[in-house]
XYZ file of C-alpha atoms in Angstrom:
591
model
C 146.243 157.187 -56.971
C 145.980 153.804 -55.227
C 146.355 150.717 -57.277
C 143.327 148.608 -58.218
C 142.456 145.423 -59.595
C 142.090 145.828 -63.406
C 139.396 144.114 -65.388
C 139.954 141.295 -67.800
C 139.023 143.968 -70.612
C 141.490 146.613 -69.115
C 144.434 144.157 -69.232
C 143.996 143.623 -72.953
C 144.394 147.115 -73.892
C 147.653 148.889 -74.578
C 147.271 151.813 -72.217
C 145.275 152.943 -69.363
C 146.382 156.494 -68.571
C 145.180 158.110 -65.360
C 142.919 160.717 -67.059
C 139.043 161.697 -66.530
C 136.510 162.479 -69.221
C 133.465 161.089 -71.025
C 131.846 160.448 -74.394
C 132.077 163.340 -76.954
C 128.349 164.255 -76.792
C 128.635 164.668 -72.883
C 131.896 165.939 -72.504
C 130.536 169.643 -71.724
C 128.304 167.978 -69.163
C 130.888 166.767 -66.556
C 131.340 170.187 -64.684
C 130.762 170.192 -61.116
C 127.668 172.164 -59.599
C 128.828 175.719 -59.325
C 126.592 176.673 -56.367
C 127.379 175.695 -52.857
C 123.696 175.588 -52.040
C 122.909 172.596 -54.047
C 123.254 169.529 -51.973
C 122.856 167.186 -54.946
C 123.044 167.131 -58.820
C 119.296 166.877 -59.077
C 118.744 169.844 -56.520
C 121.350 171.647 -58.498
C 118.837 171.470 -61.542
C 115.869 172.152 -59.616
C 117.315 175.410 -58.323
C 118.546 176.407 -61.632
C 115.003 175.652 -63.141
C 113.298 177.676 -60.338
C 115.558 180.626 -61.189
C 114.934 180.293 -64.869
C 110.975 180.703 -64.394
C 111.468 184.350 -63.641
C 114.005 185.172 -66.048
C 113.457 188.208 -68.577
C 113.986 187.322 -72.205
C 115.281 190.766 -72.870
C 118.560 190.464 -70.940
C 121.319 187.931 -70.541
C 121.298 185.939 -67.086
C 122.862 187.352 -64.089
C 121.440 185.135 -61.287
C 123.647 182.555 -59.897
C 122.632 178.950 -60.974
C 121.781 180.062 -64.392
C 125.606 180.127 -65.697
C 126.506 178.320 -69.009
C 128.032 175.212 -67.191
C 124.811 174.940 -65.324
C 122.781 174.959 -68.630
C 125.121 172.269 -69.877
C 124.959 170.298 -66.699
C 121.081 170.554 -66.697
C 120.983 169.580 -70.475
C 122.609 166.188 -69.160
C 119.451 165.305 -67.512
C 117.657 165.120 -70.716
C 119.725 162.537 -72.161
C 118.448 159.068 -72.315
C 120.281 155.608 -72.524
C 118.529 154.893 -75.817
C 119.562 157.662 -77.850
C 117.646 160.533 -79.381
C 116.403 158.620 -82.488
C 114.610 155.953 -80.536
C 112.671 158.586 -78.742
C 110.673 159.305 -81.989
C 109.227 155.976 -81.730
C 108.467 155.502 -85.224
C 105.982 152.616 -84.561
C 103.393 155.321 -83.074
C 101.159 156.913 -85.187
C 102.639 160.161 -86.860
C 99.917 162.442 -85.950
C 100.368 161.671 -82.398
C 104.067 162.385 -82.503
C 103.303 165.693 -84.095
C 100.834 166.513 -81.634
C 103.047 165.723 -78.739
C 105.829 167.967 -80.329
C 103.327 170.827 -80.991
C 102.383 170.343 -77.245
C 106.047 170.815 -76.124
C 106.506 173.765 -78.614
C 103.490 175.565 -77.196
C 104.608 174.950 -73.553
C 107.964 176.596 -74.568
C 105.967 179.486 -75.599
C 106.062 178.947 -79.358
C 103.612 177.991 -82.221
C 103.719 176.254 -85.329
C 102.417 179.296 -87.121
C 105.646 181.265 -85.872
C 107.777 178.663 -87.474
C 106.387 179.653 -90.802
C 108.259 182.960 -90.257
C 111.780 181.288 -90.486
C 111.662 180.750 -94.133
C 112.892 177.424 -93.724
C 114.919 175.137 -96.028
C 114.466 171.387 -94.708
C 117.359 168.893 -95.680
C 117.385 165.353 -94.995
C 119.283 162.223 -96.437
C 121.647 159.472 -95.186
C 124.951 160.814 -96.568
C 125.801 164.627 -97.240
C 122.922 166.245 -95.658
C 125.080 168.206 -93.419
C 127.536 169.238 -96.164
C 124.437 170.259 -98.305
C 123.036 172.443 -95.644
C 126.723 173.906 -94.868
C 127.021 174.809 -98.768
C 123.291 176.143 -98.917
C 123.845 178.423 -95.819
C 127.120 179.718 -96.879
C 125.767 180.492 -100.207
C 122.790 182.503 -98.653
C 124.999 184.237 -95.991
C 127.242 185.398 -98.995
C 124.317 186.958 -100.420
C 123.990 189.118 -97.313
C 121.248 187.433 -95.557
C 121.218 186.604 -91.621
C 121.190 182.753 -91.540
C 120.238 180.198 -88.937
C 121.588 176.767 -89.278
C 120.295 173.703 -86.986
C 122.577 170.558 -87.393
C 123.416 167.572 -85.171
C 125.486 166.068 -83.812
C 127.912 168.528 -82.513
C 131.669 167.558 -82.658
C 133.057 169.215 -79.559
C 130.605 171.591 -78.160
C 126.585 171.582 -77.932
C 126.577 175.017 -79.206
C 127.700 173.938 -82.668
C 124.450 172.538 -83.151
C 122.769 176.043 -83.428
C 124.461 178.631 -85.698
C 124.007 182.238 -86.465
C 125.761 183.582 -89.548
C 127.734 180.301 -89.836
C 129.230 180.701 -86.093
C 127.926 178.599 -83.248
C 126.027 180.802 -80.584
C 128.184 182.239 -77.944
C 127.942 181.018 -74.291
C 125.975 184.061 -73.196
C 123.242 183.606 -75.850
C 122.923 179.881 -75.409
C 122.742 180.444 -71.731
C 120.012 182.940 -71.976
C 117.935 181.195 -74.468
C 118.405 177.693 -72.758
C 117.049 179.049 -69.453
C 114.164 180.663 -71.273
C 113.062 177.466 -73.057
C 113.876 175.147 -70.022
C 112.279 177.493 -67.466
C 109.120 177.478 -69.431
C 108.805 173.701 -69.832
C 109.631 173.089 -66.337
C 107.044 175.412 -64.946
C 104.324 173.655 -67.189
C 105.555 170.011 -66.168
C 103.359 169.414 -63.394
C 100.269 170.210 -65.542
C 101.454 167.820 -68.318
C 101.995 164.768 -66.048
C 105.658 165.668 -65.200
C 106.803 165.005 -68.733
C 110.091 166.935 -70.146
C 111.406 166.926 -73.329
C 114.167 164.451 -74.428
C 117.625 165.899 -75.589
C 116.967 166.097 -79.406
C 113.566 167.501 -79.163
C 114.717 170.040 -76.554
C 117.520 171.208 -78.833
C 115.152 171.493 -81.821
C 112.614 173.811 -79.984
C 115.663 175.739 -78.714
C 117.049 176.361 -82.167
C 113.715 177.420 -83.454
C 113.600 179.890 -80.339
C 116.922 181.075 -80.805
C 116.311 181.769 -84.627
C 112.942 183.668 -83.938
C 114.526 185.859 -81.151
C 117.676 186.516 -83.439
C 115.352 187.294 -86.316
C 117.097 185.596 -88.918
C 116.172 185.946 -92.629
C 116.168 182.007 -92.978
C 116.932 178.649 -91.108
C 118.584 175.772 -92.681
C 117.191 172.882 -90.622
C 119.039 169.287 -90.926
C 116.819 166.446 -90.106
C 117.816 164.380 -87.148
C 117.069 160.736 -88.478
C 114.573 159.804 -91.286
C 111.932 162.600 -91.827
C 108.544 161.549 -91.324
C 108.731 160.908 -87.645
C 111.548 163.155 -86.962
C 110.864 166.158 -84.567
C 112.064 168.804 -87.083
C 109.179 167.498 -89.367
C 106.921 169.788 -87.192
C 107.533 172.583 -89.843
C 104.537 173.091 -91.786
C 105.535 175.531 -94.580
C 109.057 175.319 -95.609
C 109.988 177.316 -98.631
C 111.992 174.350 -100.206
C 113.072 170.812 -99.306
C 115.973 168.713 -100.273
C 117.017 164.959 -100.018
C 120.760 164.050 -100.143
C 122.168 160.680 -101.032
C 120.234 157.931 -99.489
C 121.809 154.708 -98.120
C 121.501 151.976 -95.389
C 121.744 153.437 -92.024
C 119.658 153.540 -88.619
C 118.167 150.244 -89.799
C 116.301 149.558 -86.211
C 114.502 152.908 -86.717
C 113.898 153.424 -90.384
C 113.793 149.898 -91.737
C 116.548 147.614 -93.415
C 115.787 148.355 -97.199
C 116.222 151.203 -99.018
C 112.707 151.707 -100.080
C 111.680 151.893 -96.316
C 114.351 154.637 -95.740
C 113.115 156.551 -98.835
C 109.573 156.349 -97.335
C 110.686 158.012 -94.065
C 113.080 160.574 -95.886
C 110.118 161.458 -98.213
C 108.041 162.454 -95.170
C 109.424 166.063 -95.159
C 107.646 166.756 -98.590
C 104.803 169.243 -98.147
C 102.046 170.026 -100.486
C 103.127 172.670 -103.121
C 106.657 173.080 -101.715
C 109.334 172.506 -104.170
C 111.504 169.608 -103.389
C 115.041 168.541 -104.919
C 116.901 165.195 -104.639
C 120.340 164.084 -106.013
C 120.388 161.043 -108.180
C 119.153 157.991 -106.107
C 119.097 154.201 -106.376
C 116.386 153.160 -108.476
C 114.309 151.560 -105.609
C 114.795 154.761 -103.504
C 113.671 157.122 -106.610
C 110.405 154.956 -107.093
C 109.545 155.591 -103.417
C 110.404 159.214 -103.287
C 108.305 159.643 -106.373
C 105.246 157.843 -104.698
C 105.631 160.035 -101.728
C 106.048 163.337 -103.821
C 102.658 162.291 -105.537
C 101.071 161.498 -102.206
C 101.742 164.849 -100.724
C 101.295 166.857 -103.937
C 104.875 167.677 -103.947
C 106.672 168.822 -106.991
C 110.033 166.911 -107.113
C 113.017 167.560 -109.299
C 116.264 165.577 -109.764
C 119.339 167.854 -109.811
C 121.839 168.058 -112.684
C 125.435 167.078 -112.337
C 127.840 169.926 -111.095
C 129.449 170.011 -114.365
C 126.221 170.969 -116.093
C 126.270 174.341 -114.572
C 129.474 175.387 -115.920
C 129.354 177.623 -119.063
C 132.923 178.885 -119.051
C 134.608 175.619 -118.900
C 136.351 176.365 -115.350
C 135.660 173.595 -112.892
C 134.062 174.784 -109.611
C 136.454 175.046 -106.560
C 134.524 173.607 -103.473
C 135.431 174.489 -99.992
C 134.682 170.707 -99.105
C 136.757 168.177 -100.419
C 136.038 164.872 -102.046
C 134.089 163.919 -105.246
C 131.067 163.108 -103.427
C 130.576 166.802 -102.344
C 129.795 167.806 -106.012
C 126.223 166.265 -105.808
C 125.742 167.923 -102.388
C 126.943 171.309 -104.099
C 124.506 170.825 -106.907
C 121.617 170.104 -104.472
C 122.798 173.274 -102.560
C 122.792 175.436 -105.617
C 119.079 174.319 -106.510
C 117.984 175.008 -102.843
C 119.609 178.449 -102.523
C 118.412 179.309 -106.021
C 114.966 178.412 -105.284
C 114.880 180.179 -101.981
C 116.351 183.332 -103.564
C 113.751 183.345 -106.426
C 110.729 183.348 -103.765
C 112.638 185.980 -101.789
C 113.512 188.343 -104.630
C 111.141 187.969 -107.171
C 107.471 188.909 -107.653
C 104.987 186.268 -107.302
C 104.067 186.323 -110.954
C 107.652 185.881 -111.958
C 108.958 183.375 -109.623
C 110.021 179.786 -110.288
C 106.776 178.329 -112.151
C 106.357 175.469 -109.985
C 102.600 175.383 -110.165
C 102.944 174.611 -113.902
C 104.508 171.216 -113.099
C 102.979 167.837 -113.098
C 103.164 166.775 -109.672
C 102.817 163.278 -110.354
C 106.227 162.675 -111.478
C 110.039 163.380 -110.994
C 111.270 165.799 -113.417
C 114.999 166.499 -114.205
C 115.829 169.869 -113.237
C 117.929 171.813 -115.891
C 120.945 173.695 -114.656
C 121.423 177.536 -114.576
C 124.483 179.843 -114.548
C 125.307 180.475 -110.857
C 126.128 183.948 -109.931
C 129.560 184.911 -108.820
C 128.164 184.936 -105.281
C 126.902 181.507 -105.510
C 130.335 180.124 -106.981
C 132.109 182.060 -104.175
C 129.873 180.590 -101.609
C 130.662 177.057 -102.451
C 134.449 177.632 -102.356
C 134.025 179.427 -99.139
C 132.157 176.691 -97.290
C 133.676 175.014 -94.075
C 132.381 171.931 -92.509
C 134.645 170.365 -89.941
C 135.000 166.731 -89.500
C 134.146 165.962 -92.913
C 136.935 165.379 -95.542
C 139.086 167.727 -93.243
C 142.985 167.890 -93.375
C 144.791 169.292 -90.601
C 148.852 169.562 -90.972
C 150.774 169.815 -87.849
C 154.235 169.930 -88.845
C 155.577 166.449 -89.992
C 151.977 164.908 -88.813
C 148.994 165.251 -91.159
C 145.775 164.399 -90.033
C 142.821 163.369 -92.467
C 139.475 163.538 -90.608
C 136.196 162.275 -91.893
C 133.133 161.179 -89.825
C 132.156 158.376 -92.211
C 130.087 155.697 -90.731
C 128.017 154.165 -93.522
C 129.067 151.881 -96.386
C 128.615 154.479 -98.972
C 130.259 157.313 -96.845
C 133.184 155.037 -95.974
C 133.538 154.393 -99.969
C 133.737 158.156 -100.395
C 136.015 158.455 -97.490
C 138.524 156.110 -98.970
C 138.580 157.659 -102.398
C 139.158 160.965 -100.850
C 141.969 159.784 -98.556
C 143.568 157.881 -101.476
C 143.684 160.637 -103.547
C 144.477 163.308 -100.740
C 147.133 161.301 -99.167
C 148.788 160.425 -102.344
C 149.304 164.019 -103.109
C 150.698 164.718 -99.785
C 153.108 161.881 -99.987
C 154.543 163.275 -103.413
C 155.501 166.375 -101.743
C 156.932 164.580 -98.795
C 160.890 164.829 -98.098
C 161.132 161.315 -97.228
C 159.308 158.006 -96.456
C 155.638 158.459 -94.950
C 154.098 156.293 -92.400
C 150.190 155.574 -92.631
C 148.211 155.098 -89.713
C 144.405 154.221 -89.304
C 142.609 155.355 -86.150
C 139.102 153.923 -85.971
C 136.147 153.262 -84.170
C 132.456 152.713 -85.029
C 129.414 153.129 -82.704
C 125.966 152.175 -82.565
C 124.603 149.569 -84.910
C 127.052 150.017 -87.372
C 128.845 147.000 -89.156
C 132.426 147.963 -88.161
C 133.781 144.956 -89.746
C 132.255 145.751 -93.221
C 133.434 149.364 -92.781
C 137.119 148.111 -91.955
C 137.122 145.853 -95.094
C 136.698 149.115 -97.310
C 139.867 150.495 -95.534
C 142.109 147.577 -96.068
C 143.288 148.799 -99.741
C 144.667 151.952 -97.960
C 147.699 150.012 -96.907
C 148.094 151.378 -93.341
C 151.391 150.576 -91.468
C 149.410 150.607 -88.230
C 145.641 149.973 -87.454
C 145.136 151.570 -84.065
C 141.544 151.324 -82.285
C 140.165 153.241 -79.297
C 136.658 154.291 -78.002
C 135.386 157.691 -78.926
C 136.431 159.065 -75.654
C 138.795 162.242 -75.501
C 140.530 160.850 -72.370
C 140.452 157.877 -70.385
C 139.567 157.264 -66.818
C 141.527 155.632 -64.232
C 138.560 153.164 -63.431
C 136.546 151.173 -65.942
C 132.690 151.040 -65.682
C 130.564 148.397 -67.634
C 129.918 151.035 -70.660
C 133.513 151.650 -70.941
C 134.458 147.868 -70.865
C 131.881 147.339 -73.607
C 133.451 149.906 -75.556
C 136.862 148.329 -75.070
C 135.387 145.001 -76.109
C 134.008 146.461 -79.262
C 137.615 147.850 -80.035
C 139.182 144.525 -79.419
C 136.624 142.992 -81.700
C 137.446 145.631 -84.426
C 141.237 144.712 -84.226
C 140.172 141.243 -84.790
C 138.319 142.030 -87.986
C 141.104 144.013 -89.054
C 143.678 140.811 -88.696
C 140.932 138.660 -90.695
C 140.534 141.207 -93.419
C 144.336 141.213 -93.619
C 144.738 137.493 -93.599
C 146.868 137.750 -90.758
C 145.111 135.215 -88.503
C 144.051 135.824 -84.857
C 146.285 133.376 -83.150
C 149.398 135.435 -82.659
C 151.165 135.094 -79.350
C 153.636 137.793 -78.420
C 155.515 139.456 -75.589
C 153.940 141.334 -72.694
C 153.341 145.050 -73.109
C 154.050 147.065 -69.839
C 153.955 150.846 -68.849
C 157.020 151.659 -67.333
C 156.716 150.899 -63.353
C 153.155 150.005 -63.729
C 151.144 146.829 -63.980
C 150.898 144.393 -66.769
C 148.418 145.513 -69.280
C 148.340 143.711 -72.597
C 149.862 140.958 -74.667
C 151.449 142.655 -77.405
C 150.377 141.135 -80.814
C 153.021 140.820 -83.753
C 150.926 142.794 -85.812
C 150.807 146.375 -86.423
C 147.544 146.885 -84.470
C 147.056 148.406 -81.117
C 144.121 148.985 -78.799
C 144.085 152.123 -76.617
C 141.612 153.183 -74.091
C 140.941 156.806 -75.211
C 141.668 159.215 -78.213
C 144.420 160.992 -76.286
C 146.570 158.064 -75.562
C 146.293 156.740 -79.065
C 147.404 160.142 -80.523
C 150.270 160.381 -78.198
C 151.580 157.008 -79.249
C 151.011 157.527 -82.923
C 152.648 161.085 -83.280
C 155.633 160.024 -80.917
C 155.963 163.790 -79.612
C 156.118 165.276 -83.119
C 152.818 167.247 -82.743
C 153.136 170.088 -80.255
C 149.450 170.375 -80.052
C 149.577 167.210 -77.947
C 152.431 168.376 -75.987
C 150.474 170.049 -73.296
C 152.060 169.802 -70.033
C 148.636 169.313 -68.380
C 148.238 166.179 -70.752
C 150.388 163.510 -68.920
C 152.269 161.121 -71.495
C 152.639 157.542 -69.876
C 156.363 156.053 -70.507
C 156.345 152.763 -72.064
C 158.563 149.726 -72.143
C 161.092 149.173 -74.777
C 159.046 146.668 -76.675
C 156.547 149.331 -76.995
C 159.009 151.964 -78.174
C 160.825 149.603 -80.671
C 157.354 148.765 -82.211
C 157.174 152.416 -82.992
C 160.296 152.614 -84.948
C 158.658 153.126 -88.136
C 156.797 156.097 -86.868
C 160.049 157.703 -85.486
C 162.048 156.849 -88.681
C 159.402 158.413 -91.128
C 159.787 161.958 -92.568
C 155.804 162.369 -92.042
C 153.079 160.704 -90.453
C 149.641 160.484 -92.098
C 146.792 159.544 -89.942
C 143.104 158.724 -91.145
C 140.829 159.268 -88.458
C 137.316 157.721 -89.336
C 134.289 155.471 -88.541
C 132.569 157.852 -86.003
C 131.883 161.579 -85.921
C 131.983 161.286 -82.170
C 135.722 159.882 -82.613
C 136.525 162.833 -85.088
C 135.037 165.341 -82.480
C 137.189 163.853 -79.696
C 140.151 164.063 -82.044
C 139.469 167.617 -82.885
C 139.158 168.531 -79.225
C 142.912 167.779 -78.865
C 144.017 168.904 -82.369
C 142.172 172.229 -82.955
C 142.156 173.701 -79.443
C 141.990 177.237 -80.885
C 138.526 176.488 -82.517
C 137.094 174.671 -79.515
C 138.091 176.785 -76.583
């Protein structure tokens, strides 16, 4: 590798290894074209799409150009720089949005009437909707039903978004169904002004197609953003709807008040379809009540989880954290309601029709069956309050990225880390690995983390492995990391006028002025993890992953990490950061 002139941003970063990768949501899309007849990436996509047109829906693809990596590469062409959520164009007329989505659905060979066959559970919320879906899916799968589960975003692999019986669909199934849907859309493109779906809409239609083809008994559908204008809201007749905890997030799309956000979330209500919500802030509840009345939708507030217990034994939840208890209660109501409709005669099912639809009622608790209790205990949802122990290094991973979710994360980490420290054989070093993306107020999130008393605060972009060159986007990400570092200093009353010695990579160019505070900025997740763990995690000791030597000053800075009996690392602020970390830390699950 020849030397190049580093940018001003690069010289402020603690390491810049010669690795190559991309953002987590695109990391599977960086494969080269697998076909030698494709002269350009765009030609590759066109060839693959043409092959997709004639593909039978009954057999797996065997034609070159229709392999898994080709599908992943083609999926990248549906990405936009603005992101999925803004493409919902919330300012436009709702009926026009539904009409557009319905048109794409029909072009893909599906109808909204077919979606009624999926016996859908539709869930939205600001915090906890994914966990609620995971609890609900596990409960119903434990009852022996074949489940479909659509969620976003994915952590490592795009296939995680579409699950059958709790498992991401395999590469073969993903490839088969991808080309079926993409081929139909491409074939009809010219007749519709050359329009193609954007990423999230495509995935939503793909999920519906997969669930119909795989003949699931039910589909648990997590809303992307909001509810009213979300493309999942093309669903006409869900069996039951749920709203998890509401808070402030995606303000550029949903509005900057809890009332505006609640208005969007309540858009998933449907006439006569039972809906449940956890306890909400008063202003949010007023809006949800108004939306339910507007939609002639019966709405209930879930009881506390403790109210379900008749034998005085607490529930054992598969997901850690006190905040998961309200998600579990919501999941119990959703699954219980679905089971009653599925298993009981119409005249003996839950008497929704006798309820006054103009108000919100408090739902009474019921005694969960042993299968339900086991379902709650068996639930897994990676990247949310997750603990991984690798010898002397313990990772605490949580994708918290809102104020309320970070509050819950701090509470969980403080309790869980304290338990681990009590069982430690010696002193423990605490390290924060943080990044925030999008419009999030990183400074406000960091302020909540200060009471955790970290020995080091480390910042890096949500990039698994860094590139040797630095484009404008990466420089912007690094600038944000440096801003986060300054925010941390301010919150810790350390000031930002420190002047220190120079940090050098052994035998390489000067990169950074080392601050005399326990903070560092790295260009990628891998370089950050390698420095934090100091060679004590075998998962990061892959010979293919080069560890760059650093000068003595940096080695000395890491002395507390080397001397500690254990290292505890909280990774939070972004699901993309957590996903990038899991790519390196849990290789068995993400092959």
